[in-house]
């Protein structure tokens, strides 16, 4: 079946980022260590609840205040949590070619509002996409099936007509179970080859 839509993950595909940098920077704001932030934010499931839209940024701060035993500045905390990204510039020409060829482009990401706001403020990469499916807005996360179904609906075509790109193999496998084809992102050139193999002629060419 002809591919009509390409669905991109955001983190470690459109942008690079470092969790360790986030933990250390947030630790400085909270007067704590990076490992403590990892425990309180990540291992506890707090970040997952944030990314599912179950809690907001204020609730995250309040829980970290409880754990750290001190007041924390909201703006400084969100800045520390978000100043972790760099744009994957070599990918942009390929995205532009896909768009110019008329494929519908969708972003599908497990993420939170501060991260989307940061990326939007610093780069125009998300403006290249026809639709955006963020976990906190739909209340579901990869690799659960629900969020892929939302992405297919946003793509406006059949699942078999969607090609999904993610840096995690488990997320690509989950997409395949929903009928999408896809590839694990390891670099621009391997992605171009995978798209060509899937019949996406717009991926031909070099940058």
Short mmCIF file of C-alpha atoms in Angstrom, two decimals:
data_model
loop_
_atom_site.label_atom_id
_atom_site.label_comp_id
_atom_site.label_asym_id
_atom_site.label_seq_id
_atom_site.Cartn_x
_atom_site.Cartn_y
_atom_site.Cartn_z
CA UNK A 1 0.00 0.00 0.00
CA UNK A 2 1.26 3.49 -0.83
CA UNK A 3 2.65 5.53 2.08
CA UNK A 4 0.65 8.75 2.40
CA UNK A 5 1.77 9.93 5.85
CA UNK A 6 5.05 9.90 7.77
CA UNK A 7 4.83 10.03 11.56
CA UNK A 8 7.89 11.26 13.47
CA UNK A 9 8.82 10.89 17.11
CA UNK A 10 10.22 14.11 18.55
CA UNK A 11 12.90 13.30 21.14
CA UNK A 12 16.09 11.78 19.70
CA UNK A 13 14.63 12.14 16.22
CA UNK A 14 13.67 15.77 15.55
CA UNK A 15 15.72 16.97 18.51
CA UNK A 16 18.51 15.48 20.59
CA UNK A 17 18.40 15.72 24.38
CA UNK A 18 20.05 14.53 27.59
CA UNK A 19 18.15 13.26 30.61
CA UNK A 20 21.34 13.42 32.67
CA UNK A 21 21.68 17.12 31.87
CA UNK A 22 18.07 17.63 32.93
CA UNK A 23 18.52 15.79 36.23
CA UNK A 24 21.69 17.71 37.09
CA UNK A 25 20.24 21.11 36.19
CA UNK A 26 17.03 20.47 38.12
CA UNK A 27 19.10 19.24 41.03
CA UNK A 28 20.92 22.57 41.16
CA UNK A 29 17.59 24.41 41.32
CA UNK A 30 16.28 22.08 44.02
CA UNK A 31 19.46 21.97 46.10
CA UNK A 32 19.63 18.24 45.42
CA UNK A 33 21.71 15.79 43.40
CA UNK A 34 20.96 14.64 39.90
CA UNK A 35 20.41 11.13 41.24
CA UNK A 36 17.83 12.38 43.72
CA UNK A 37 15.96 14.15 40.93
CA UNK A 38 16.06 10.96 38.87
CA UNK A 39 14.58 9.06 41.80
CA UNK A 40 11.89 11.65 42.58
CA UNK A 41 10.94 12.54 39.03
CA UNK A 42 11.65 9.49 36.90
CA UNK A 43 11.79 6.35 38.99
CA UNK A 44 8.71 7.39 40.97
CA UNK A 45 6.61 7.76 37.82
CA UNK A 46 6.06 11.50 38.40
CA UNK A 47 7.33 12.46 34.94
CA UNK A 48 5.17 9.80 33.33
CA UNK A 49 2.09 11.23 35.05
CA UNK A 50 3.12 14.68 33.78
CA UNK A 51 3.52 13.38 30.23
CA UNK A 52 0.13 11.65 30.39
CA UNK A 53 -1.51 14.93 31.36
CA UNK A 54 -2.59 13.61 34.76
CA UNK A 55 -0.80 16.44 36.60
CA UNK A 56 0.50 19.90 35.66
CA UNK A 57 3.84 21.65 36.10
CA UNK A 58 2.79 23.15 39.42
CA UNK A 59 2.04 19.69 40.81
CA UNK A 60 5.49 18.53 39.71
CA UNK A 61 7.11 21.45 41.51
CA UNK A 62 5.06 20.86 44.65
CA UNK A 63 6.09 17.20 44.79
CA UNK A 64 9.75 18.10 44.31
CA UNK A 65 9.42 20.72 47.05
CA UNK A 66 8.04 18.03 49.35
CA UNK A 67 10.90 15.71 48.53
CA UNK A 68 13.62 18.37 48.73
CA UNK A 69 12.18 20.08 51.79
CA UNK A 70 12.53 23.59 50.38
CA UNK A 71 10.77 26.14 48.18
CA UNK A 72 11.54 25.89 44.47
CA UNK A 73 11.16 28.62 41.86
CA UNK A 74 8.71 27.42 39.20
CA UNK A 75 10.27 29.25 36.25
CA UNK A 76 13.80 28.20 37.17
CA UNK A 77 12.69 24.60 37.54
CA UNK A 78 10.97 24.48 34.16
CA UNK A 79 13.94 26.18 32.50
CA UNK A 80 16.28 23.58 33.98
CA UNK A 81 13.96 20.80 32.84
CA UNK A 82 13.76 22.11 29.29
CA UNK A 83 17.19 23.53 28.41
CA UNK A 84 18.31 20.09 27.29
CA UNK A 85 17.57 20.05 23.55
CA UNK A 86 19.52 20.55 20.34
CA UNK A 87 17.93 20.53 16.91
CA UNK A 88 18.70 17.62 14.58
CA UNK A 89 19.44 19.93 11.66
CA UNK A 90 20.61 17.27 9.17
CA UNK A 91 17.11 15.78 9.23
CA UNK A 92 15.34 18.97 8.12
CA UNK A 93 15.99 18.71 4.34
CA UNK A 94 14.46 15.22 4.29
CA UNK A 95 11.41 16.44 6.20
CA UNK A 96 11.04 19.31 3.75
CA UNK A 97 11.22 16.97 0.75
CA UNK A 98 8.53 14.72 2.21
CA UNK A 99 6.31 17.71 2.83
CA UNK A 100 6.87 19.16 -0.64
CA UNK A 101 5.94 15.78 -2.13
CA UNK A 102 2.54 16.03 -0.48
CA UNK A 103 2.92 13.49 2.30
CA UNK A 104 1.04 14.38 5.47
CA UNK A 105 3.52 14.79 8.32
CA UNK A 106 2.61 14.05 11.93
CA UNK A 107 4.58 14.41 15.17
CA UNK A 108 3.87 11.71 17.78
CA UNK A 109 5.63 12.23 21.09
CA UNK A 110 5.62 11.28 24.75
CA UNK A 111 6.30 14.74 26.13
CA UNK A 112 5.17 17.52 28.46
CA UNK A 113 4.11 21.15 27.92
CA UNK A 114 7.40 22.81 28.99
CA UNK A 115 9.37 20.74 26.48
CA UNK A 116 7.02 21.53 23.61
CA UNK A 117 7.05 25.21 24.55
CA UNK A 118 10.85 25.27 24.67
CA UNK A 119 11.25 23.59 21.28
CA UNK A 120 8.61 25.84 19.71
CA UNK A 121 10.27 28.95 21.12
CA UNK A 122 13.73 28.06 19.81
CA UNK A 123 13.09 26.43 16.42
CA UNK A 124 10.42 26.21 13.74
CA UNK A 125 10.73 22.44 13.27
CA UNK A 126 7.22 21.68 14.55
CA UNK A 127 5.74 24.15 12.07
CA UNK A 128 6.73 21.75 9.30
CA UNK A 129 4.13 19.24 10.48
CA UNK A 130 0.46 19.01 9.59
CA UNK A 131 -0.57 17.54 12.93
CA UNK A 132 0.91 17.05 16.39
CA UNK A 133 -0.04 14.27 18.77
CA UNK A 134 1.36 14.86 22.25
CA UNK A 135 0.88 12.37 25.07
CA UNK A 136 -0.20 14.97 27.62
CA UNK A 137 -2.98 16.17 25.31
CA UNK A 138 -4.44 12.75 24.50
CA UNK A 139 -3.85 11.07 27.89
CA UNK A 140 -1.97 8.13 26.40
CA UNK A 141 1.66 7.22 25.81
CA UNK A 142 3.74 5.05 23.54
CA UNK A 143 3.99 2.09 23.39
CA UNK A 144 0.29 1.84 24.32
CA UNK A 145 -2.00 1.33 21.32
CA UNK A 146 -4.30 4.30 21.90
CA UNK A 147 -1.83 7.01 20.95
CA UNK A 148 -1.00 5.32 17.64
CA UNK A 149 -4.69 5.24 16.78
CA UNK A 150 -4.91 8.97 17.43
CA UNK A 151 -1.90 9.52 15.17
CA UNK A 152 -3.48 7.48 12.37
CA UNK A 153 -6.68 9.52 12.71
CA UNK A 154 -4.63 12.72 12.47
CA UNK A 155 -2.83 11.32 9.43
CA UNK A 156 -6.19 11.04 7.69
CA UNK A 157 -5.45 7.70 6.06
CA UNK A 158 -5.29 4.00 6.83
CA UNK A 159 -2.72 2.69 9.31
CA UNK A 160 -1.08 0.74 6.48
CA UNK A 161 -0.49 4.05 4.69
CA UNK A 162 1.50 5.47 7.64
CA UNK A 163 5.25 5.14 8.17
CA UNK A 164 6.39 5.66 11.79
CA UNK A 165 9.85 6.74 12.94
CA UNK A 166 11.05 6.44 16.56
CA UNK A 167 14.39 5.99 18.30
CA UNK A 168 13.04 3.11 20.42
CA UNK A 169 12.48 -0.31 18.87
CA UNK A 170 9.66 -1.12 21.29
CA UNK A 171 7.71 1.91 20.06
CA UNK A 172 8.17 0.95 16.41
CA UNK A 173 7.09 -2.62 17.17
CA UNK A 174 3.99 -1.30 18.93
CA UNK A 175 3.18 0.82 15.88
CA UNK A 176 3.54 -2.22 13.64
CA UNK A 177 1.05 -4.09 15.79
CA UNK A 178 -1.41 -1.29 14.97
CA UNK A 179 -0.80 -1.74 11.26
CA UNK A 180 1.77 1.00 10.60
CA UNK A 181 5.10 0.32 8.95
CA UNK A 182 8.17 1.98 10.36
CA UNK A 183 11.84 2.15 11.22
CA UNK A 184 14.01 2.75 14.25
CA UNK A 185 15.84 6.06 13.84
CA UNK A 186 19.62 5.70 13.94
CA UNK A 187 20.52 8.45 11.48
CA UNK A 188 19.32 10.41 8.47
CA UNK A 189 20.84 8.19 5.79
CA UNK A 190 19.47 4.90 7.19
CA UNK A 191 16.08 6.58 7.50
CA UNK A 192 16.22 7.72 3.88
CA UNK A 193 17.00 4.16 2.80
CA UNK A 194 14.14 2.76 4.91
CA UNK A 195 11.71 5.24 3.38
CA UNK A 196 12.84 4.40 -0.15
CA UNK A 197 12.45 0.70 0.65
CA UNK A 198 8.89 1.49 1.79
CA UNK A 199 8.19 3.09 -1.58
CA UNK A 200 8.54 6.74 -0.57
CA UNK A 201 10.27 8.11 -3.66
CA UNK A 202 10.43 11.61 -2.15
CA UNK A 203 13.20 10.33 0.13
CA UNK A 204 15.52 9.94 -2.86
CA UNK A 205 18.36 12.40 -3.20
CA UNK A 206 21.17 13.61 -0.99
CA UNK A 207 21.59 16.63 1.25
#
